[in-house]
PDB file of C-alpha atoms in Angstrom:
ATOM      1  CA  MET A  11      -9.199  65.076 102.519  1.00  0.00           C
ATOM      2  CA  ASN A  12     -10.401  61.973 100.640  1.00  0.00           C
ATOM      3  CA  ARG A  13     -14.107  61.252 100.449  1.00  0.00           C
ATOM      4  CA  THR A  14     -15.957  58.235  99.101  1.00  0.00           C
ATOM      5  CA  GLU A  15     -19.537  59.066 100.153  1.00  0.00           C
ATOM      6  CA  PRO A  16     -21.861  61.476  98.278  1.00  0.00           C
ATOM      7  CA  LEU A  17     -21.397  65.072  99.402  1.00  0.00           C
ATOM      8  CA  GLN A  18     -24.390  66.638 101.143  1.00  0.00           C
ATOM      9  CA  GLU A  19     -22.668  69.993 100.674  1.00  0.00           C
ATOM     10  CA  ILE A  20     -19.399  70.984  99.055  1.00  0.00           C
ATOM     11  CA  PRO A  21     -16.819  72.024 101.659  1.00  0.00           C
ATOM     12  CA  THR A  22     -14.663  75.107 101.207  1.00  0.00           C
ATOM     13  CA  GLY A  23     -11.096  74.353 100.174  1.00  0.00           C
ATOM     14  CA  THR A  24      -9.665  71.341  98.369  1.00  0.00           C
ATOM     15  CA  THR A  25     -11.341  67.928  98.498  1.00  0.00           C
ATOM     16  CA  ASP A  26      -9.945  64.814  96.801  1.00  0.00           C
ATOM     17  CA  LEU A  27     -12.584  62.219  95.933  1.00  0.00           C
ATOM     18  CA  ALA A  28     -11.941  58.492  95.621  1.00  0.00           C
ATOM     19  CA  SER A  29     -13.187  58.443  92.009  1.00  0.00           C
ATOM     20  CA  GLY A  30     -10.255  60.592  90.874  1.00  0.00           C
ATOM     21  CA  LEU A  31     -11.929  63.998  90.964  1.00  0.00           C
ATOM     22  CA  ARG A  32     -10.580  66.957  92.920  1.00  0.00           C
ATOM     23  CA  LEU A  33     -12.822  69.798  94.087  1.00  0.00           C
ATOM     24  CA  ILE A  34     -11.653  73.324  94.912  1.00  0.00           C
ATOM     25  CA  LYS A  35     -14.380  75.525  96.431  1.00  0.00           C
ATOM     26  CA  GLN A  36     -13.601  79.222  96.921  1.00  0.00           C
ATOM     27  CA  GLY A  37     -16.302  81.839  97.459  1.00  0.00           C
ATOM     28  CA  HIS A  38     -18.928  81.536  94.730  1.00  0.00           C
ATOM     29  CA  THR A  39     -16.707  79.331  92.513  1.00  0.00           C
ATOM     30  CA  LEU A  40     -16.124  75.598  92.270  1.00  0.00           C
ATOM     31  CA  GLN A  41     -13.429  73.825  90.260  1.00  0.00           C
ATOM     32  CA  ILE A  42     -14.027  70.170  89.339  1.00  0.00           C
ATOM     33  CA  ILE A  43     -10.689  68.694  88.277  1.00  0.00           C
ATOM     34  CA  LEU A  44     -10.249  65.385  86.462  1.00  0.00           C
ATOM     35  CA  ALA A  45      -7.268  64.190  88.488  1.00  0.00           C
ATOM     36  CA  ARG A  46      -6.454  61.020  86.567  1.00  0.00           C
ATOM     37  CA  ALA A  47      -3.434  62.129  84.519  1.00  0.00           C
ATOM     38  CA  GLN A  48      -1.997  58.598  84.723  1.00  0.00           C
ATOM     39  CA  ASP A  49      -4.682  57.383  82.291  1.00  0.00           C
ATOM     40  CA  HIS A  50      -5.139  60.646  80.365  1.00  0.00           C
ATOM     41  CA  ASN A  51      -7.995  61.773  82.643  1.00  0.00           C
ATOM     42  CA  ARG A  52     -10.327  59.077  81.373  1.00  0.00           C
ATOM     43  CA  ILE A  53     -13.976  59.391  82.382  1.00  0.00           C
ATOM     44  CA  THR A  54     -14.699  56.163  84.248  1.00  0.00           C
ATOM     45  CA  ASN A  55     -17.929  54.726  85.603  1.00  0.00           C
ATOM     46  CA  ASP A  56     -16.932  56.016  89.074  1.00  0.00           C
ATOM     47  CA  VAL A  57     -16.218  59.487  87.683  1.00  0.00           C
ATOM     48  CA  LEU A  58     -19.678  59.575  86.099  1.00  0.00           C
ATOM     49  CA  ASP A  59     -21.316  58.478  89.373  1.00  0.00           C
ATOM     50  CA  THR A  60     -19.465  61.252  91.196  1.00  0.00           C
ATOM     51  CA  LEU A  61     -20.461  63.861  88.604  1.00  0.00           C
ATOM     52  CA  LEU A  62     -24.108  62.829  88.976  1.00  0.00           C
ATOM     53  CA  ASN A  63     -23.862  63.156  92.761  1.00  0.00           C
ATOM     54  CA  LEU A  64     -22.144  66.544  92.465  1.00  0.00           C
ATOM     55  CA  CYS A  65     -24.860  67.815  90.142  1.00  0.00           C
ATOM     56  CA  GLN A  66     -27.521  66.763  92.620  1.00  0.00           C
ATOM     57  CA  THR A  67     -25.700  68.712  95.342  1.00  0.00           C
ATOM     58  CA  LEU A  68     -25.130  71.760  93.130  1.00  0.00           C
ATOM     59  CA  ARG A  69     -28.793  72.027  92.152  1.00  0.00           C
ATOM     60  CA  GLY A  70     -29.548  73.074  95.731  1.00  0.00           C
ATOM     61  CA  ASP A  71     -26.344  75.046  96.307  1.00  0.00           C
ATOM     62  CA  ASP A  72     -27.096  78.769  96.474  1.00  0.00           C
ATOM     63  CA  SER A  73     -23.497  79.617  97.402  1.00  0.00           C
ATOM     64  CA  THR A  74     -22.002  78.537  94.049  1.00  0.00           C
ATOM     65  CA  SER A  75     -22.700  80.577  90.915  1.00  0.00           C
ATOM     66  CA  VAL A  76     -19.983  79.345  88.526  1.00  0.00           C
ATOM     67  CA  VAL A  77     -18.339  75.934  88.037  1.00  0.00           C
ATOM     68  CA  MET A  78     -15.194  75.200  86.057  1.00  0.00           C
ATOM     69  CA  ILE A  79     -14.401  71.677  84.844  1.00  0.00           C
ATOM     70  CA  THR A  80     -10.740  71.135  83.977  1.00  0.00           C
ATOM     71  CA  ALA A  81      -8.067  68.463  84.350  1.00  0.00           C
ATOM     72  CA  GLU A  82      -4.607  67.942  85.771  1.00  0.00           C
ATOM     73  CA  GLY A  83      -1.530  67.804  83.595  1.00  0.00           C
ATOM     74  CA  THR A  84      -0.758  69.594  80.352  1.00  0.00           C
ATOM     75  CA  ASP A  85      -1.418  66.915  77.705  1.00  0.00           C
ATOM     76  CA  PHE A  86      -5.020  65.699  77.993  1.00  0.00           C
ATOM     77  CA  PHE A  87      -8.248  67.287  79.146  1.00  0.00           C
ATOM     78  CA  SER A  88      -9.776  63.824  78.787  1.00  0.00           C
ATOM     79  CA  THR A  89      -9.420  60.828  76.517  1.00  0.00           C
ATOM     80  CA  GLY A  90     -13.105  60.084  77.077  1.00  0.00           C
ATOM     81  CA  LEU A  91     -15.072  56.969  77.984  1.00  0.00           C
ATOM     82  CA  LEU A  92     -14.131  54.220  75.544  1.00  0.00           C
ATOM     83  CA  ASN A  93     -11.655  53.173  72.893  1.00  0.00           C
ATOM     84  CA  PRO A  94     -11.528  49.917  70.868  1.00  0.00           C
ATOM     85  CA  ALA A  95      -9.363  48.158  73.473  1.00  0.00           C
ATOM     86  CA  LEU A  96     -11.672  49.091  76.365  1.00  0.00           C
ATOM     87  CA  ARG A  97     -14.777  48.263  74.342  1.00  0.00           C
ATOM     88  CA  ALA A  98     -13.440  44.759  73.663  1.00  0.00           C
ATOM     89  CA  GLN A  99     -13.336  44.102  77.421  1.00  0.00           C
ATOM     90  CA  LEU A 100     -17.019  44.953  77.920  1.00  0.00           C
ATOM     91  CA  SER A 101     -20.261  43.342  76.855  1.00  0.00           C
ATOM     92  CA  LYS A 102     -22.512  45.287  74.515  1.00  0.00           C
ATOM     93  CA  GLN A 103     -24.917  45.991  77.359  1.00  0.00           C
ATOM     94  CA  GLN A 104     -22.066  47.234  79.561  1.00  0.00           C
ATOM     95  CA  VAL A 105     -21.005  49.597  76.781  1.00  0.00           C
ATOM     96  CA  LEU A 106     -24.558  50.928  76.428  1.00  0.00           C
ATOM     97  CA  ASP A 107     -24.966  51.270  80.198  1.00  0.00           C
ATOM     98  CA  LEU A 108     -21.794  53.384  80.308  1.00  0.00           C
ATOM     99  CA  VAL A 109     -22.981  55.563  77.420  1.00  0.00           C
ATOM    100  CA  TRP A 110     -26.435  56.033  78.994  1.00  0.00           C
ATOM    101  CA  LYS A 111     -24.823  57.021  82.288  1.00  0.00           C
ATOM    102  CA  ALA A 112     -22.597  59.525  80.476  1.00  0.00           C
ATOM    103  CA  ASN A 113     -25.722  60.980  78.855  1.00  0.00           C
ATOM    104  CA  ARG A 114     -27.367  61.393  82.251  1.00  0.00           C
ATOM    105  CA  ALA A 115     -24.251  62.997  83.738  1.00  0.00           C
ATOM    106  CA  PHE A 116     -23.670  65.387  80.831  1.00  0.00           C
ATOM    107  CA  ASP A 117     -27.364  66.329  80.692  1.00  0.00           C
ATOM    108  CA  ALA A 118     -27.220  67.041  84.429  1.00  0.00           C
ATOM    109  CA  ILE A 119     -24.165  69.275  83.933  1.00  0.00           C
ATOM    110  CA  GLU A 120     -25.903  71.189  81.146  1.00  0.00           C
ATOM    111  CA  ALA A 121     -29.017  71.627  83.312  1.00  0.00           C
ATOM    112  CA  LEU A 122     -27.166  73.036  86.342  1.00  0.00           C
ATOM    113  CA  PRO A 123     -28.387  76.468  87.428  1.00  0.00           C
ATOM    114  CA  GLN A 124     -24.765  77.632  87.674  1.00  0.00           C
ATOM    115  CA  MET A 125     -22.697  78.790  84.704  1.00  0.00           C
ATOM    116  CA  VAL A 126     -20.394  75.893  83.765  1.00  0.00           C
ATOM    117  CA  ILE A 127     -17.017  76.456  82.098  1.00  0.00           C
ATOM    118  CA  ALA A 128     -14.962  73.760  80.377  1.00  0.00           C
ATOM    119  CA  ALA A 129     -11.264  74.668  80.631  1.00  0.00           C
ATOM    120  CA  LEU A 130      -9.462  72.400  78.169  1.00  0.00           C
ATOM    121  CA  ASN A 131      -5.848  72.200  79.316  1.00  0.00           C
ATOM    122  CA  GLY A 132      -4.961  69.705  76.549  1.00  0.00           C
ATOM    123  CA  LYS A 133      -6.431  67.245  74.074  1.00  0.00           C
ATOM    124  CA  ALA A 134     -10.102  66.271  74.357  1.00  0.00           C
ATOM    125  CA  VAL A 135     -11.043  62.994  72.690  1.00  0.00           C
ATOM    126  CA  ALA A 136     -14.399  61.221  72.171  1.00  0.00           C
ATOM    127  CA  GLY A 137     -16.376  61.438  75.436  1.00  0.00           C
ATOM    128  CA  GLY A 138     -14.009  64.163  76.653  1.00  0.00           C
ATOM    129  CA  VAL A 139     -15.316  66.349  73.824  1.00  0.00           C
ATOM    130  CA  GLU A 140     -18.901  65.526  74.769  1.00  0.00           C
ATOM    131  CA  LEU A 141     -18.246  66.531  78.377  1.00  0.00           C
ATOM    132  CA  ALA A 142     -16.924  69.879  77.132  1.00  0.00           C
ATOM    133  CA  LEU A 143     -19.949  70.335  74.847  1.00  0.00           C
ATOM    134  CA  ALA A 144     -22.288  69.954  77.831  1.00  0.00           C
ATOM    135  CA  CYS A 145     -20.710  73.032  79.436  1.00  0.00           C
ATOM    136  CA  ASP A 146     -21.881  76.571  78.754  1.00  0.00           C
ATOM    137  CA  VAL A 147     -18.552  77.932  77.464  1.00  0.00           C
ATOM    138  CA  ARG A 148     -15.159  76.507  76.540  1.00  0.00           C
ATOM    139  CA  TYR A 149     -11.766  78.102  77.174  1.00  0.00           C
ATOM    140  CA  VAL A 150      -8.861  76.201  75.636  1.00  0.00           C
ATOM    141  CA  SER A 151      -5.095  76.068  75.854  1.00  0.00           C
ATOM    142  CA  SER A 152      -3.192  77.123  72.757  1.00  0.00           C
ATOM    143  CA  GLN A 153      -2.082  73.479  72.472  1.00  0.00           C
ATOM    144  CA  SER A 154      -5.555  72.000  72.982  1.00  0.00           C
ATOM    145  CA  SER A 155      -7.443  70.063  70.325  1.00  0.00           C
ATOM    146  CA  VAL A 156     -10.661  68.103  69.962  1.00  0.00           C
ATOM    147  CA  ARG A 157     -11.184  64.846  68.105  1.00  0.00           C
ATOM    148  CA  MET A 158     -14.160  62.483  67.830  1.00  0.00           C
ATOM    149  CA  PRO A 159     -12.742  59.244  66.368  1.00  0.00           C
ATOM    150  CA  GLU A 160     -15.869  57.115  66.771  1.00  0.00           C
ATOM    151  CA  ALA A 161     -16.644  56.912  63.024  1.00  0.00           C
ATOM    152  CA  GLY A 162     -13.309  55.145  62.563  1.00  0.00           C
ATOM    153  CA  TRP A 163     -14.481  52.624  65.152  1.00  0.00           C
ATOM    154  CA  GLY A 164     -17.694  51.973  63.219  1.00  0.00           C
ATOM    155  CA  GLY A 165     -19.868  54.170  65.427  1.00  0.00           C
ATOM    156  CA  PHE A 166     -20.808  57.746  66.241  1.00  0.00           C
ATOM    157  CA  PRO A 167     -20.534  59.788  69.443  1.00  0.00           C
ATOM    158  CA  GLY A 168     -23.306  58.576  71.719  1.00  0.00           C
ATOM    159  CA  ALA A 169     -23.109  60.985  74.663  1.00  0.00           C
ATOM    160  CA  GLY A 170     -24.481  64.154  73.136  1.00  0.00           C
ATOM    161  CA  ALA A 171     -22.180  65.400  70.355  1.00  0.00           C
ATOM    162  CA  PRO A 172     -24.677  64.939  67.469  1.00  0.00           C
ATOM    163  CA  VAL A 173     -27.273  66.773  69.581  1.00  0.00           C
ATOM    164  CA  ARG A 174     -25.165  69.672  70.913  1.00  0.00           C
ATOM    165  CA  LEU A 175     -22.436  70.263  68.340  1.00  0.00           C
ATOM    166  CA  PRO A 176     -24.656  71.546  65.448  1.00  0.00           C
ATOM    167  CA  GLN A 177     -26.144  74.172  67.748  1.00  0.00           C
ATOM    168  CA  LEU A 178     -22.636  75.484  68.481  1.00  0.00           C
ATOM    169  CA  VAL A 179     -20.899  75.311  65.096  1.00  0.00           C
ATOM    170  CA  GLY A 180     -23.642  74.616  62.532  1.00  0.00           C
ATOM    171  CA  LYS A 181     -24.666  71.485  60.643  1.00  0.00           C
ATOM    172  CA  ALA A 182     -21.776  71.362  58.155  1.00  0.00           C
ATOM    173  CA  TYR A 183     -18.951  71.637  60.698  1.00  0.00           C
ATOM    174  CA  ALA A 184     -20.703  69.155  62.998  1.00  0.00           C
ATOM    175  CA  MET A 185     -21.084  66.600  60.204  1.00  0.00           C
ATOM    176  CA  GLU A 186     -17.489  67.061  59.085  1.00  0.00           C
ATOM    177  CA  LEU A 187     -15.995  66.736  62.571  1.00  0.00           C
ATOM    178  CA  ILE A 188     -18.084  63.712  63.554  1.00  0.00           C
ATOM    179  CA  CYS A 189     -17.750  61.829  60.266  1.00  0.00           C
ATOM    180  CA  SER A 190     -14.071  62.500  59.498  1.00  0.00           C
ATOM    181  CA  GLY A 191     -12.695  61.990  62.992  1.00  0.00           C
ATOM    182  CA  ARG A 192     -10.050  64.628  62.297  1.00  0.00           C
ATOM    183  CA  GLU A 193      -8.280  66.544  65.040  1.00  0.00           C
ATOM    184  CA  MET A 194      -9.240  70.216  65.287  1.00  0.00           C
ATOM    185  CA  PRO A 195      -6.657  72.594  66.826  1.00  0.00           C
ATOM    186  CA  ALA A 196      -7.367  75.432  69.223  1.00  0.00           C
ATOM    187  CA  ASP A 197      -7.211  78.261  66.697  1.00  0.00           C
ATOM    188  CA  GLU A 198      -9.840  76.595  64.501  1.00  0.00           C
ATOM    189  CA  MET A 199     -12.015  75.895  67.535  1.00  0.00           C
ATOM    190  CA  LEU A 200     -11.968  79.622  68.276  1.00  0.00           C
ATOM    191  CA  ARG A 201     -12.699  80.581  64.662  1.00  0.00           C
ATOM    192  CA  ILE A 202     -15.847  78.448  64.363  1.00  0.00           C
ATOM    193  CA  GLY A 203     -17.200  79.272  67.828  1.00  0.00           C
ATOM    194  CA  LEU A 204     -16.467  75.958  69.533  1.00  0.00           C
ATOM    195  CA  ALA A 205     -14.137  77.804  71.923  1.00  0.00           C
ATOM    196  CA  GLN A 206     -14.731  81.274  73.311  1.00  0.00           C
ATOM    197  CA  ARG A 207     -11.092  82.071  74.100  1.00  0.00           C
ATOM    198  CA  VAL A 208      -7.614  80.583  73.566  1.00  0.00           C
ATOM    199  CA  LEU A 209      -5.317  80.921  76.600  1.00  0.00           C
ATOM    200  CA  SER A 210      -1.563  80.574  76.933  1.00  0.00           C
ATOM    201  CA  HIS A 211      -0.524  76.933  77.292  1.00  0.00           C
ATOM    202  CA  ASP A 212       2.295  77.792  79.722  1.00  0.00           C
ATOM    203  CA  HIS A 213       0.042  79.893  81.975  1.00  0.00           C
ATOM    204  CA  PHE A 214      -3.253  78.153  81.297  1.00  0.00           C
ATOM    205  CA  GLN A 215      -4.332  77.334  84.851  1.00  0.00           C
ATOM    206  CA  LYS A 216      -3.660  80.862  86.116  1.00  0.00           C
ATOM    207  CA  GLU A 217      -5.446  82.519  83.196  1.00  0.00           C
ATOM    208  CA  ALA A 218      -8.423  80.162  83.482  1.00  0.00           C
ATOM    209  CA  HIS A 219      -8.590  80.748  87.233  1.00  0.00           C
ATOM    210  CA  ASP A 220      -8.541  84.525  86.708  1.00  0.00           C
ATOM    211  CA  ILE A 221     -11.561  84.220  84.402  1.00  0.00           C
ATOM    212  CA  LEU A 222     -13.319  81.976  86.930  1.00  0.00           C
ATOM    213  CA  GLU A 223     -12.766  84.515  89.719  1.00  0.00           C
ATOM    214  CA  ALA A 224     -13.986  87.418  87.572  1.00  0.00           C
ATOM    215  CA  ILE A 225     -17.229  85.617  86.728  1.00  0.00           C
ATOM    216  CA  GLY A 226     -17.588  84.446  90.335  1.00  0.00           C
ATOM    217  CA  ALA A 227     -17.510  88.074  91.461  1.00  0.00           C
ATOM    218  CA  ALA A 228     -20.635  88.844  89.406  1.00  0.00           C
ATOM    219  CA  GLY A 229     -24.111  88.709  90.883  1.00  0.00           C
ATOM    220  CA  PRO A 230     -25.253  85.077  91.384  1.00  0.00           C
ATOM    221  CA  LEU A 231     -28.881  85.910  90.566  1.00  0.00           C
ATOM    222  CA  ALA A 232     -27.788  87.563  87.322  1.00  0.00           C
ATOM    223  CA  ILE A 233     -25.743  84.533  86.230  1.00  0.00           C
ATOM    224  CA  LYS A 234     -28.418  81.982  87.078  1.00  0.00           C
ATOM    225  CA  GLY A 235     -31.224  84.095  85.650  1.00  0.00           C
ATOM    226  CA  ALA A 236     -29.449  84.623  82.326  1.00  0.00           C
ATOM    227  CA  LYS A 237     -28.711  80.913  82.009  1.00  0.00           C
ATOM    228  CA  LYS A 238     -32.317  79.965  82.735  1.00  0.00           C
ATOM    229  CA  ILE A 239     -33.649  82.332  80.066  1.00  0.00           C
ATOM    230  CA  ILE A 240     -31.176  81.124  77.435  1.00  0.00           C
ATOM    231  CA  HIS A 241     -31.908  77.449  78.164  1.00  0.00           C
ATOM    232  CA  THR A 242     -35.640  78.040  77.943  1.00  0.00           C
ATOM    233  CA  ARG A 243     -35.185  79.635  74.509  1.00  0.00           C
ATOM    234  CA  LEU A 244     -33.002  76.803  73.165  1.00  0.00           C
ATOM    235  CA  GLU A 245     -34.792  73.783  74.663  1.00  0.00           C
ATOM    236  CA  PRO A 246     -37.347  72.923  71.889  1.00  0.00           C
ATOM    237  CA  GLY A 247     -36.176  69.953  69.832  1.00  0.00           C
ATOM    238  CA  PHE A 248     -33.473  68.779  72.249  1.00  0.00           C
ATOM    239  CA  GLN A 249     -35.431  65.891  73.738  1.00  0.00           C
ATOM    240  CA  ALA A 250     -36.469  64.501  70.352  1.00  0.00           C
ATOM    241  CA  ALA A 251     -32.865  64.594  69.141  1.00  0.00           C
ATOM    242  CA  ARG A 252     -31.686  62.927  72.358  1.00  0.00           C
ATOM    243  CA  MET A 253     -34.243  60.087  71.995  1.00  0.00           C
ATOM    244  CA  LEU A 254     -33.242  59.479  68.360  1.00  0.00           C
ATOM    245  CA  SER A 255     -29.548  59.471  69.277  1.00  0.00           C
ATOM    246  CA  ASP A 256     -30.121  56.928  72.046  1.00  0.00           C
ATOM    247  CA  ALA A 257     -32.192  54.637  69.796  1.00  0.00           C
ATOM    248  CA  LEU A 258     -29.672  54.695  66.939  1.00  0.00           C
ATOM    249  CA  ARG A 259     -26.750  54.208  69.332  1.00  0.00           C
ATOM    250  CA  GLN A 260     -28.408  51.114  70.810  1.00  0.00           C
ATOM    251  CA  ALA A 261     -29.027  49.621  67.350  1.00  0.00           C
ATOM    252  CA  LEU A 262     -25.454  50.397  66.329  1.00  0.00           C
ATOM    253  CA  GLU A 263     -23.981  48.433  69.234  1.00  0.00           C
ATOM    254  CA  TRP A 264     -25.404  45.203  67.764  1.00  0.00           C
ATOM    255  CA  SER A 265     -24.260  45.944  64.196  1.00  0.00           C
ATOM    256  CA  GLU A 266     -21.721  43.930  62.223  1.00  0.00           C
ATOM    257  CA  ASP A 267     -19.638  47.078  61.774  1.00  0.00           C
ATOM    258  CA  VAL A 268     -19.054  47.449  65.518  1.00  0.00           C
ATOM    259  CA  ASP A 269     -18.036  43.789  65.763  1.00  0.00           C
ATOM    260  CA  GLU A 270     -15.666  44.324  62.829  1.00  0.00           C
ATOM    261  CA  ALA A 271     -14.112  47.347  64.564  1.00  0.00           C
ATOM    262  CA  ILE A 272     -13.468  45.267  67.696  1.00  0.00           C
ATOM    263  CA  SER A 273     -11.942  42.418  65.671  1.00  0.00           C
ATOM    264  CA  ALA A 274      -9.776  44.828  63.700  1.00  0.00           C
ATOM    265  CA  GLY A 275      -8.549  46.453  66.883  1.00  0.00           C
ATOM    266  CA  LYS A 276      -7.504  43.111  68.342  1.00  0.00           C
ATOM    267  CA  ALA A 277      -5.723  42.145  65.107  1.00  0.00           C
ATOM    268  CA  GLN A 278      -4.156  45.611  64.727  1.00  0.00           C
ATOM    269  CA  ARG A 279      -5.524  46.071  61.206  1.00  0.00           C
ATOM    270  CA  GLN A 280      -7.802  48.540  59.476  1.00  0.00           C
ATOM    271  CA  PRO A 281     -11.497  47.659  59.804  1.00  0.00           C
ATOM    272  CA  VAL A 282     -13.519  46.801  56.696  1.00  0.00           C
ATOM    273  CA  PHE A 283     -17.004  48.192  57.238  1.00  0.00           C
ATOM    274  CA  LYS A 284     -20.088  46.893  55.395  1.00  0.00           C
ATOM    275  CA  GLY A 285     -22.722  49.319  56.597  1.00  0.00           C
ATOM    276  CA  ARG A 286     -24.775  46.732  58.432  1.00  0.00           C
TER     277      ARG A 286
END
């Protein structure tokens, strides 16, 4: 079944949405699948709109206690929102509008009353990492990796990574990952606490689904109550960090360095940044 309108309630079974998301609702569990393998499961404007609508529905959904966000294919969880080529096709305001919408969608995912699992079936890049960071836990394939390349584009992650990542892995790892743009493999993700478990790449979907079912069999009030208590404890300071991130990201979009990154991408050369 293909749907284009916002869902008033999430039907049981499999639902394909026009934005490129697939929903699988079984019992107390819901899978949200990025079904855009043809473009590495990129998070588009339509995908973000659909995620926002789904979050609105889930906030009033007493029948769902655990949500798992994953993707189709075996190579990419998601390549994210933007890259230099896509950025060059958009105005600065369009870029910022997309980033702000991603912030709203990822904040809404984090604020869901349900436990939210990110199941990384492959590489997560840029905004794909930030989507995973907005989830409560992360299970990864043995061939998964995360990479935030924005510093090499003259910018920094603008959809939550500087806010959420230090809380998960500490200041030093967060600074190193964001500023170097290096790719971190699954075993290192597990070691520093960015991932909670590494699953077999060949049997990833089955193993992730088994975990989803086990959590879904737990008491819904227990899951939602525990999440509410933990969020209440961790909330102080988040809003101030979010406001600073948004302000700096907006200023960055009009910097000479961002323009240089776009020009370098078009010319297929290394950018020469000036820090202004």
